[in-house]
Amino acid sequence: MTAPAPLRKALRPDDVEVFAETIGHFFERITGEKALVRTAYLLEAGMPLPLDDFNGLIQVQGDYQGSVCFAAPRGLLDHVLMRMGQHEYSDADHLDVVGEIANTLAGRARRVFGEGLEITPPQTFTRAGKPPPSAASSPPLVIPFTWQSYTAVLIVHLDALV
Amino acid sequence: MTMKLLIVDDSMVIRNRIARLCQDMRLPNLEIVGLAGDGQQAVALAEQFRPDLVTMDLTMPKMDGDECISRLATRLPETRILVVSALSDKTTALKAIKKGAQGFLHKPFSDDELVEALLELMR
């Protein structure tokens, strides 16, 4: 006899705040300048993910199922790399740092969600790439933010297992 | 006395940042003996160079940091390990310390925080 599938539920508004805080914290620590987190929205069924020049995706397992994806334009990543002390950038550097930011944002969320938010090493891809399918069934939540003149998004596509 | 440092992180940008900080800033007594992108490579380099200090990421492909810490603690018990990870829950930090790490630094870290954490382990 197979075990019944666990019940799933969407994230709560408080959970969304956790991810918004991780964005603000990251940019303030790395660059000394705050990011302006804008109003989050649910992506309508059938709409494509708002990917960007470079994208870093973290698969989530454990008490939560799905993924967290950080999507950013090249210019924003150039600035972050510069603030991290790097002065020459290749596409490999952009993919590396976009994955590292995704990992850092998802990892910091464990401060609240705990170790039940199990995360994998990042998968990275350019705008032309295809994201792996998500294990979540609830609609993706998009958290846009502005840092300097750049806009980027964190796409949180998670179900909480009950 | 010069101490040998091995840097372990799956991000090339982070490996380079830590290496650059160690070379540019206030750590003249550290010699970087290797950069590893995963736990397997870290164990191999550690056995080859027998570092005094290791900065260790946790979320990595092939072999994660937890497993790598366990192996280094068994094979090179004199090596001191500073975990540098984004995993911010308390349980993860406690587990790493129990397995054999001596310090834990959360990402994202400032230049000063990294230098301070390394100096602490060098004392």
PDB file of C-alpha atoms in Angstrom:
ATOM      1  CA  MET A   1       0.000   0.000   0.000  1.00  0.00           C
ATOM      2  CA  THR A   2       1.428   3.396  -0.928  1.00  0.00           C
ATOM      3  CA  ALA A   3       1.401   6.240   1.565  1.00  0.00           C
ATOM      4  CA  PRO A   4      -1.013   9.068   0.775  1.00  0.00           C
ATOM      5  CA  ALA A   5       0.547  12.174  -0.771  1.00  0.00           C
ATOM      6  CA  PRO A   6       1.096  14.940   1.791  1.00  0.00           C
ATOM      7  CA  LEU A   7      -1.373  17.824   1.788  1.00  0.00           C
ATOM      8  CA  ARG A   8      -0.045  21.046   0.365  1.00  0.00           C
ATOM      9  CA  LYS A   9      -0.837  24.650   1.035  1.00  0.00           C
ATOM     10  CA  ALA A  10       0.365  27.933  -0.429  1.00  0.00           C
ATOM     11  CA  LEU A  11       2.696  30.235   1.469  1.00  0.00           C
ATOM     12  CA  ARG A  12       1.141  32.764   3.875  1.00  0.00           C
ATOM     13  CA  PRO A  13       1.590  36.549   3.527  1.00  0.00           C
ATOM     14  CA  ASP A  14       4.032  36.478   6.476  1.00  0.00           C
ATOM     15  CA  ASP A  15       6.143  33.958   4.587  1.00  0.00           C
ATOM     16  CA  VAL A  16       6.360  36.351   1.649  1.00  0.00           C
ATOM     17  CA  GLU A  17       7.748  39.007   3.991  1.00  0.00           C
ATOM     18  CA  VAL A  18      10.589  36.662   4.865  1.00  0.00           C
ATOM     19  CA  PHE A  19      11.755  36.549   1.257  1.00  0.00           C
ATOM     20  CA  ALA A  20      11.311  40.303   0.818  1.00  0.00           C
ATOM     21  CA  GLU A  21      13.548  40.831   3.863  1.00  0.00           C
ATOM     22  CA  THR A  22      16.250  38.561   2.417  1.00  0.00           C
ATOM     23  CA  ILE A  23      16.474  40.790  -0.683  1.00  0.00           C
ATOM     24  CA  GLY A  24      16.851  43.970   1.379  1.00  0.00           C
ATOM     25  CA  HIS A  25      19.420  42.342   3.651  1.00  0.00           C
ATOM     26  CA  PHE A  26      21.546  41.011   0.785  1.00  0.00           C
ATOM     27  CA  PHE A  27      21.885  44.294  -1.085  1.00  0.00           C
ATOM     28  CA  GLU A  28      22.512  46.318   2.033  1.00  0.00           C
ATOM     29  CA  ARG A  29      25.283  43.970   3.194  1.00  0.00           C
ATOM     30  CA  ILE A  30      27.008  43.584  -0.156  1.00  0.00           C
ATOM     31  CA  THR A  31      26.603  47.067  -1.618  1.00  0.00           C
ATOM     32  CA  GLY A  32      25.739  49.312   1.340  1.00  0.00           C
ATOM     33  CA  GLU A  33      22.658  50.475  -0.552  1.00  0.00           C
ATOM     34  CA  LYS A  34      19.127  49.301   0.140  1.00  0.00           C
ATOM     35  CA  ALA A  35      16.996  47.643  -2.495  1.00  0.00           C
ATOM     36  CA  LEU A  36      13.442  48.928  -2.824  1.00  0.00           C
ATOM     37  CA  VAL A  37      11.173  45.903  -2.626  1.00  0.00           C
ATOM     38  CA  ARG A  38       7.932  46.466  -4.532  1.00  0.00           C
ATOM     39  CA  THR A  39       4.528  44.858  -4.239  1.00  0.00           C
ATOM     40  CA  ALA A  40       4.607  41.109  -4.787  1.00  0.00           C
ATOM     41  CA  TYR A  41       2.103  39.510  -7.139  1.00  0.00           C
ATOM     42  CA  LEU A  42       0.920  36.042  -8.072  1.00  0.00           C
ATOM     43  CA  LEU A  43       1.691  34.977 -11.600  1.00  0.00           C
ATOM     44  CA  GLU A  44      -1.478  34.087 -13.467  1.00  0.00           C
ATOM     45  CA  ALA A  45      -1.857  30.579 -14.841  1.00  0.00           C
ATOM     46  CA  GLY A  46      -0.260  30.203 -18.252  1.00  0.00           C
ATOM     47  CA  MET A  47       1.914  33.308 -17.929  1.00  0.00           C
ATOM     48  CA  PRO A  48       5.662  32.775 -18.508  1.00  0.00           C
ATOM     49  CA  LEU A  49       8.079  33.281 -15.640  1.00  0.00           C
ATOM     50  CA  PRO A  50       9.569  36.820 -15.720  1.00  0.00           C
ATOM     51  CA  LEU A  51      13.116  35.611 -16.393  1.00  0.00           C
ATOM     52  CA  ASP A  52      15.957  38.010 -17.167  1.00  0.00           C
ATOM     53  CA  ASP A  53      19.436  38.059 -18.721  1.00  0.00           C
ATOM     54  CA  PHE A  54      20.716  35.693 -16.011  1.00  0.00           C
ATOM     55  CA  ASN A  55      18.748  33.415 -13.688  1.00  0.00           C
ATOM     56  CA  GLY A  56      19.682  31.321 -10.665  1.00  0.00           C
ATOM     57  CA  LEU A  57      17.274  28.645  -9.473  1.00  0.00           C
ATOM     58  CA  ILE A  58      17.314  26.732  -6.195  1.00  0.00           C
ATOM     59  CA  GLN A  59      15.237  23.568  -5.892  1.00  0.00           C
ATOM     60  CA  VAL A  60      13.525  23.188  -2.522  1.00  0.00           C
ATOM     61  CA  GLN A  61      12.680  19.911  -0.763  1.00  0.00           C
ATOM     62  CA  GLY A  62      11.801  18.767   2.737  1.00  0.00           C
ATOM     63  CA  ASP A  63       8.890  20.527   4.477  1.00  0.00           C
ATOM     64  CA  TYR A  64       8.471  22.678   1.365  1.00  0.00           C
ATOM     65  CA  GLN A  65       8.400  21.699  -2.309  1.00  0.00           C
ATOM     66  CA  GLY A  66       9.240  23.837  -5.297  1.00  0.00           C
ATOM     67  CA  SER A  67      11.856  26.393  -6.212  1.00  0.00           C
ATOM     68  CA  VAL A  68      13.212  29.877  -5.612  1.00  0.00           C
ATOM     69  CA  CYS A  69      14.557  31.722  -8.658  1.00  0.00           C
ATOM     70  CA  PHE A  70      16.496  34.987  -8.773  1.00  0.00           C
ATOM     71  CA  ALA A  71      16.333  36.734 -12.178  1.00  0.00           C
ATOM     72  CA  ALA A  72      18.459  39.810 -12.873  1.00  0.00           C
ATOM     73  CA  PRO A  73      19.767  41.943 -15.723  1.00  0.00           C
ATOM     74  CA  ARG A  74      23.427  41.973 -16.692  1.00  0.00           C
ATOM     75  CA  GLY A  75      23.943  45.558 -15.466  1.00  0.00           C
ATOM     76  CA  LEU A  76      22.812  44.800 -11.918  1.00  0.00           C
ATOM     77  CA  LEU A  77      25.127  41.798 -11.741  1.00  0.00           C
ATOM     78  CA  ASP A  78      28.037  43.894 -13.112  1.00  0.00           C
ATOM     79  CA  HIS A  79      27.570  46.251 -10.157  1.00  0.00           C
ATOM     80  CA  VAL A  80      27.312  43.448  -7.610  1.00  0.00           C
ATOM     81  CA  LEU A  81      30.477  41.824  -8.988  1.00  0.00           C
ATOM     82  CA  MET A  82      32.260  45.168  -8.802  1.00  0.00           C
ATOM     83  CA  ARG A  83      31.169  45.614  -5.165  1.00  0.00           C
ATOM     84  CA  MET A  84      32.517  42.137  -4.470  1.00  0.00           C
ATOM     85  CA  GLY A  85      35.908  43.286  -5.731  1.00  0.00           C
ATOM     86  CA  GLN A  86      35.812  41.818  -9.229  1.00  0.00           C
ATOM     87  CA  HIS A  87      36.579  44.150 -12.115  1.00  0.00           C
ATOM     88  CA  GLU A  88      36.368  41.941 -15.197  1.00  0.00           C
ATOM     89  CA  TYR A  89      33.211  40.004 -15.943  1.00  0.00           C
ATOM     90  CA  SER A  90      32.374  37.162 -18.302  1.00  0.00           C
ATOM     91  CA  ASP A  91      29.047  35.398 -18.780  1.00  0.00           C
ATOM     92  CA  ALA A  92      30.440  32.646 -16.544  1.00  0.00           C
ATOM     93  CA  ASP A  93      30.873  35.223 -13.755  1.00  0.00           C
ATOM     94  CA  HIS A  94      27.313  36.491 -14.240  1.00  0.00           C
ATOM     95  CA  LEU A  95      25.914  32.955 -14.075  1.00  0.00           C
ATOM     96  CA  ASP A  96      28.039  32.193 -11.032  1.00  0.00           C
ATOM     97  CA  VAL A  97      26.977  35.281  -9.098  1.00  0.00           C
ATOM     98  CA  VAL A  98      23.287  35.001 -10.002  1.00  0.00           C
ATOM     99  CA  GLY A  99      23.359  31.442  -8.635  1.00  0.00           C
ATOM    100  CA  GLU A 100      25.200  32.578  -5.516  1.00  0.00           C
ATOM    101  CA  ILE A 101      22.629  35.323  -4.874  1.00  0.00           C
ATOM    102  CA  ALA A 102      19.774  32.818  -5.306  1.00  0.00           C
ATOM    103  CA  ASN A 103      21.527  30.480  -2.868  1.00  0.00           C
ATOM    104  CA  THR A 104      22.088  33.287  -0.362  1.00  0.00           C
ATOM    105  CA  LEU A 105      18.471  34.478  -0.493  1.00  0.00           C
ATOM    106  CA  ALA A 106      17.049  30.954  -0.115  1.00  0.00           C
ATOM    107  CA  GLY A 107      19.558  30.108   2.608  1.00  0.00           C
ATOM    108  CA  ARG A 108      18.700  33.174   4.652  1.00  0.00           C
ATOM    109  CA  ALA A 109      15.011  32.231   4.507  1.00  0.00           C
ATOM    110  CA  ARG A 110      15.942  29.208   6.661  1.00  0.00           C
ATOM    111  CA  ARG A 111      16.427  31.674   9.513  1.00  0.00           C
ATOM    112  CA  VAL A 112      12.621  31.642   9.742  1.00  0.00           C
ATOM    113  CA  PHE A 113      11.576  28.444   7.940  1.00  0.00           C
ATOM    114  CA  GLY A 114      14.244  26.295   9.609  1.00  0.00           C
ATOM    115  CA  GLU A 115      16.187  23.361   8.251  1.00  0.00           C
ATOM    116  CA  GLY A 116      12.976  21.879   6.810  1.00  0.00           C
ATOM    117  CA  LEU A 117      13.551  24.229   3.855  1.00  0.00           C
ATOM    118  CA  GLU A 118      16.126  21.984   2.178  1.00  0.00           C
ATOM    119  CA  ILE A 119      17.917  23.677  -0.699  1.00  0.00           C
ATOM    120  CA  THR A 120      20.059  22.339  -3.537  1.00  0.00           C
ATOM    121  CA  PRO A 121      23.079  23.957  -5.210  1.00  0.00           C
ATOM    122  CA  PRO A 122      21.944  26.536  -7.793  1.00  0.00           C
ATOM    123  CA  GLN A 123      21.088  25.778 -11.395  1.00  0.00           C
ATOM    124  CA  THR A 124      21.803  28.752 -13.631  1.00  0.00           C
ATOM    125  CA  PHE A 125      20.683  29.724 -17.116  1.00  0.00           C
ATOM    126  CA  THR A 126      20.485  32.723 -19.441  1.00  0.00           C
ATOM    127  CA  ARG A 127      17.316  34.266 -20.835  1.00  0.00           C
ATOM    128  CA  ALA A 128      17.461  31.776 -23.701  1.00  0.00           C
ATOM    129  CA  GLY A 129      17.581  28.834 -21.278  1.00  0.00           C
ATOM    130  CA  LYS A 130      14.666  26.854 -19.966  1.00  0.00           C
ATOM    131  CA  PRO A 131      13.954  26.585 -16.228  1.00  0.00           C
ATOM    132  CA  PRO A 132      13.426  23.087 -14.857  1.00  0.00           C
ATOM    133  CA  PRO A 133       9.798  22.255 -13.975  1.00  0.00           C
ATOM    134  CA  SER A 134       8.773  23.168 -10.430  1.00  0.00           C
ATOM    135  CA  ALA A 135       7.369  20.626  -7.982  1.00  0.00           C
ATOM    136  CA  ALA A 136       4.975  23.265  -6.566  1.00  0.00           C
ATOM    137  CA  SER A 137       1.314  23.343  -7.559  1.00  0.00           C
ATOM    138  CA  SER A 138       0.380  26.764  -6.175  1.00  0.00           C
ATOM    139  CA  PRO A 139       0.991  29.771  -8.472  1.00  0.00           C
ATOM    140  CA  PRO A 140       4.450  31.371  -8.438  1.00  0.00           C
ATOM    141  CA  LEU A 141       4.826  34.522  -6.368  1.00  0.00           C
ATOM    142  CA  VAL A 142       6.897  37.266  -7.976  1.00  0.00           C
ATOM    143  CA  ILE A 143       8.702  39.763  -5.707  1.00  0.00           C
ATOM    144  CA  PRO A 144      10.045  42.654  -7.827  1.00  0.00           C
ATOM    145  CA  PHE A 145      12.586  45.090  -6.487  1.00  0.00           C
ATOM    146  CA  THR A 146      14.681  48.010  -7.651  1.00  0.00           C
ATOM    147  CA  TRP A 147      18.321  48.539  -6.808  1.00  0.00           C
ATOM    148  CA  GLN A 148      19.949  51.675  -8.229  1.00  0.00           C
ATOM    149  CA  SER A 149      18.291  51.929 -11.653  1.00  0.00           C
ATOM    150  CA  TYR A 150      17.864  48.181 -12.125  1.00  0.00           C
ATOM    151  CA  THR A 151      14.811  46.032 -11.631  1.00  0.00           C
ATOM    152  CA  ALA A 152      15.083  42.341 -10.799  1.00  0.00           C
ATOM    153  CA  VAL A 153      12.755  39.708  -9.347  1.00  0.00           C
ATOM    154  CA  LEU A 154      12.727  36.848  -6.905  1.00  0.00           C
ATOM    155  CA  ILE A 155      10.265  34.163  -7.997  1.00  0.00           C
ATOM    156  CA  VAL A 156       9.096  32.053  -5.067  1.00  0.00           C
ATOM    157  CA  HIS A 157       7.290  28.935  -6.254  1.00  0.00           C
ATOM    158  CA  LEU A 158       6.712  26.876  -3.138  1.00  0.00           C
ATOM    159  CA  ASP A 159       4.107  24.696  -1.488  1.00  0.00           C
ATOM    160  CA  ALA A 160       4.244  24.087   2.246  1.00  0.00           C
ATOM    161  CA  LEU A 161       3.603  20.413   3.042  1.00  0.00           C
ATOM    162  CA  VAL A 162       1.065  19.970   5.816  1.00  0.00           C
TER     163      VAL A 162
ATOM    164  CA  MET B   1      54.530  31.536  11.264  1.00  0.00           C
ATOM    165  CA  THR B   2      52.683  31.211   7.949  1.00  0.00           C
ATOM    166  CA  MET B   3      49.446  29.219   8.002  1.00  0.00           C
ATOM    167  CA  LYS B   4      48.063  27.340   5.025  1.00  0.00           C
ATOM    168  CA  LEU B   5      44.492  28.088   3.882  1.00  0.00           C
ATOM    169  CA  LEU B   6      42.195  26.021   1.655  1.00  0.00           C
ATOM    170  CA  ILE B   7      39.110  27.828   0.256  1.00  0.00           C
ATOM    171  CA  VAL B   8      36.057  25.659  -0.489  1.00  0.00           C
ATOM    172  CA  ASP B   9      32.955  27.077  -2.205  1.00  0.00           C
ATOM    173  CA  ASP B  10      30.991  26.088  -5.303  1.00  0.00           C
ATOM    174  CA  SER B  11      30.903  29.740  -6.379  1.00  0.00           C
ATOM    175  CA  MET B  12      34.011  30.866  -8.246  1.00  0.00           C
ATOM    176  CA  VAL B  13      33.127  34.474  -7.418  1.00  0.00           C
ATOM    177  CA  ILE B  14      33.120  33.702  -3.685  1.00  0.00           C
ATOM    178  CA  ARG B  15      36.344  31.669  -3.876  1.00  0.00           C
ATOM    179  CA  ASN B  16      38.053  34.552  -5.656  1.00  0.00           C
ATOM    180  CA  ARG B  17      36.614  37.110  -3.231  1.00  0.00           C
ATOM    181  CA  ILE B  18      37.927  35.254  -0.182  1.00  0.00           C
ATOM    182  CA  ALA B  19      41.328  34.746  -1.839  1.00  0.00           C
ATOM    183  CA  ARG B  20      41.540  38.407  -2.823  1.00  0.00           C
ATOM    184  CA  LEU B  21      40.599  39.578   0.667  1.00  0.00           C
ATOM    185  CA  CYS B  22      43.229  37.361   2.240  1.00  0.00           C
ATOM    186  CA  GLN B  23      45.893  38.680  -0.137  1.00  0.00           C
ATOM    187  CA  ASP B  24      44.872  42.360  -0.115  1.00  0.00           C
ATOM    188  CA  MET B  25      43.987  42.898   3.499  1.00  0.00           C
ATOM    189  CA  ARG B  26      45.431  42.245   6.898  1.00  0.00           C
ATOM    190  CA  LEU B  27      46.320  38.571   6.663  1.00  0.00           C
ATOM    191  CA  PRO B  28      49.969  38.433   5.606  1.00  0.00           C
ATOM    192  CA  ASN B  29      50.540  35.198   7.489  1.00  0.00           C
ATOM    193  CA  LEU B  30      48.122  33.188   5.352  1.00  0.00           C
ATOM    194  CA  GLU B  31      49.224  31.224   2.313  1.00  0.00           C
ATOM    195  CA  ILE B  32      46.420  30.044   0.045  1.00  0.00           C
ATOM    196  CA  VAL B  33      47.243  26.463  -0.936  1.00  0.00           C
ATOM    197  CA  GLY B  34      44.103  25.611  -2.892  1.00  0.00           C
ATOM    198  CA  LEU B  35      40.643  26.524  -4.152  1.00  0.00           C
ATOM    199  CA  ALA B  36      38.009  23.778  -4.291  1.00  0.00           C
ATOM    200  CA  GLY B  37      34.562  23.894  -5.910  1.00  0.00           C
ATOM    201  CA  ASP B  38      33.047  20.887  -4.134  1.00  0.00           C
ATOM    202  CA  GLY B  39      33.619  18.591  -1.166  1.00  0.00           C
ATOM    203  CA  GLN B  40      35.378  15.830  -3.095  1.00  0.00           C
ATOM    204  CA  GLN B  41      37.941  18.230  -4.484  1.00  0.00           C
ATOM    205  CA  ALA B  42      38.331  19.758  -1.019  1.00  0.00           C
ATOM    206  CA  VAL B  43      39.148  16.413   0.610  1.00  0.00           C
ATOM    207  CA  ALA B  44      41.707  15.632  -2.102  1.00  0.00           C
ATOM    208  CA  LEU B  45      43.404  19.025  -1.804  1.00  0.00           C
ATOM    209  CA  ALA B  46      43.324  18.890   1.997  1.00  0.00           C
ATOM    210  CA  GLU B  47      45.065  15.500   2.024  1.00  0.00           C
ATOM    211  CA  GLN B  48      47.666  16.812  -0.413  1.00  0.00           C
ATOM    212  CA  PHE B  49      48.427  20.165   1.269  1.00  0.00           C
ATOM    213  CA  ARG B  50      47.357  19.563   4.906  1.00  0.00           C
ATOM    214  CA  PRO B  51      45.994  23.101   5.455  1.00  0.00           C
ATOM    215  CA  ASP B  52      45.879  24.739   8.875  1.00  0.00           C
ATOM    216  CA  LEU B  53      42.611  26.519   8.002  1.00  0.00           C
ATOM    217  CA  VAL B  54      39.690  25.795   5.679  1.00  0.00           C
ATOM    218  CA  THR B  55      36.815  28.082   4.709  1.00  0.00           C
ATOM    219  CA  MET B  56      33.928  25.730   3.958  1.00  0.00           C
ATOM    220  CA  ASP B  57      30.666  26.299   2.075  1.00  0.00           C
ATOM    221  CA  LEU B  58      27.865  23.848   2.938  1.00  0.00           C
ATOM    222  CA  THR B  59      25.572  23.658  -0.103  1.00  0.00           C
ATOM    223  CA  MET B  60      27.778  22.184  -2.824  1.00  0.00           C
ATOM    224  CA  PRO B  61      27.490  19.553  -5.572  1.00  0.00           C
ATOM    225  CA  LYS B  62      29.112  16.069  -5.438  1.00  0.00           C
ATOM    226  CA  MET B  63      29.895  16.203  -1.709  1.00  0.00           C
ATOM    227  CA  ASP B  64      28.280  18.783   0.563  1.00  0.00           C
ATOM    228  CA  GLY B  65      30.043  20.708   3.305  1.00  0.00           C
ATOM    229  CA  ASP B  66      28.614  18.608   6.148  1.00  0.00           C
ATOM    230  CA  GLU B  67      30.142  15.427   4.769  1.00  0.00           C
ATOM    231  CA  CYS B  68      33.374  17.201   3.936  1.00  0.00           C
ATOM    232  CA  ILE B  69      33.690  18.557   7.502  1.00  0.00           C
ATOM    233  CA  SER B  70      33.177  15.041   8.898  1.00  0.00           C
ATOM    234  CA  ARG B  71      35.910  13.627   6.669  1.00  0.00           C
ATOM    235  CA  LEU B  72      38.381  16.402   7.398  1.00  0.00           C
ATOM    236  CA  ALA B  73      37.705  16.181  11.137  1.00  0.00           C
ATOM    237  CA  THR B  74      38.574  12.466  11.012  1.00  0.00           C
ATOM    238  CA  ARG B  75      41.559  12.599   8.668  1.00  0.00           C
ATOM    239  CA  LEU B  76      43.057  15.987   9.594  1.00  0.00           C
ATOM    240  CA  PRO B  77      41.876  16.712  13.140  1.00  0.00           C
ATOM    241  CA  GLU B  78      44.369  19.571  13.561  1.00  0.00           C
ATOM    242  CA  THR B  79      42.802  21.539  10.668  1.00  0.00           C
ATOM    243  CA  ARG B  80      40.496  24.363  11.773  1.00  0.00           C
ATOM    244  CA  ILE B  81      37.350  24.890   9.724  1.00  0.00           C
ATOM    245  CA  LEU B  82      35.389  28.114   9.261  1.00  0.00           C
ATOM    246  CA  VAL B  83      31.984  27.453   7.712  1.00  0.00           C
ATOM    247  CA  VAL B  84      30.950  30.259   5.335  1.00  0.00           C
ATOM    248  CA  SER B  85      27.361  29.566   4.359  1.00  0.00           C
ATOM    249  CA  ALA B  86      24.032  31.163   3.529  1.00  0.00           C
ATOM    250  CA  LEU B  87      22.175  28.569   5.613  1.00  0.00           C
ATOM    251  CA  SER B  88      20.993  30.796   8.439  1.00  0.00           C
ATOM    252  CA  ASP B  89      19.099  28.472  10.798  1.00  0.00           C
ATOM    253  CA  LYS B  90      20.631  27.717  14.166  1.00  0.00           C
ATOM    254  CA  THR B  91      20.412  23.939  13.756  1.00  0.00           C
ATOM    255  CA  THR B  92      22.722  23.977  10.744  1.00  0.00           C
ATOM    256  CA  ALA B  93      25.373  25.971  12.579  1.00  0.00           C
ATOM    257  CA  LEU B  94      25.204  23.691  15.628  1.00  0.00           C
ATOM    258  CA  LYS B  95      25.456  20.575  13.448  1.00  0.00           C
ATOM    259  CA  ALA B  96      28.517  21.939  11.681  1.00  0.00           C
ATOM    260  CA  ILE B  97      30.211  22.717  14.999  1.00  0.00           C
ATOM    261  CA  LYS B  98      29.382  19.245  16.335  1.00  0.00           C
ATOM    262  CA  LYS B  99      30.879  17.648  13.227  1.00  0.00           C
ATOM    263  CA  GLY B 100      34.154  19.462  13.729  1.00  0.00           C
ATOM    264  CA  ALA B 101      33.947  23.069  12.488  1.00  0.00           C
ATOM    265  CA  GLN B 102      35.350  25.760  14.777  1.00  0.00           C
ATOM    266  CA  GLY B 103      33.511  28.809  13.390  1.00  0.00           C
ATOM    267  CA  PHE B 104      30.479  29.847  11.357  1.00  0.00           C
ATOM    268  CA  LEU B 105      30.141  32.979   9.196  1.00  0.00           C
ATOM    269  CA  HIS B 106      26.853  33.752   7.488  1.00  0.00           C
ATOM    270  CA  LYS B 107      26.626  34.909   3.883  1.00  0.00           C
ATOM    271  CA  PRO B 108      26.371  37.625   2.808  1.00  0.00           C
ATOM    272  CA  PHE B 109      29.457  38.695   4.756  1.00  0.00           C
ATOM    273  CA  SER B 110      31.370  41.968   4.793  1.00  0.00           C
ATOM    274  CA  ASP B 111      35.127  42.150   4.184  1.00  0.00           C
ATOM    275  CA  ASP B 112      35.724  42.978   7.845  1.00  0.00           C
ATOM    276  CA  GLU B 113      33.593  40.076   9.084  1.00  0.00           C
ATOM    277  CA  LEU B 114      35.562  37.566   7.037  1.00  0.00           C
ATOM    278  CA  VAL B 115      38.924  38.930   8.150  1.00  0.00           C
ATOM    279  CA  GLU B 116      37.789  38.965  11.787  1.00  0.00           C
ATOM    280  CA  ALA B 117      36.515  35.372  11.582  1.00  0.00           C
ATOM    281  CA  LEU B 118      39.777  34.146  10.030  1.00  0.00           C
ATOM    282  CA  LEU B 119      41.890  36.022  12.573  1.00  0.00           C
ATOM    283  CA  GLU B 120      39.849  34.402  15.340  1.00  0.00           C
ATOM    284  CA  LEU B 121      40.681  30.948  13.986  1.00  0.00           C
ATOM    285  CA  MET B 122      44.363  31.840  13.513  1.00  0.00           C
ATOM    286  CA  ARG B 123      44.807  32.707  17.229  1.00  0.00           C
TER     287      ARG B 123
END
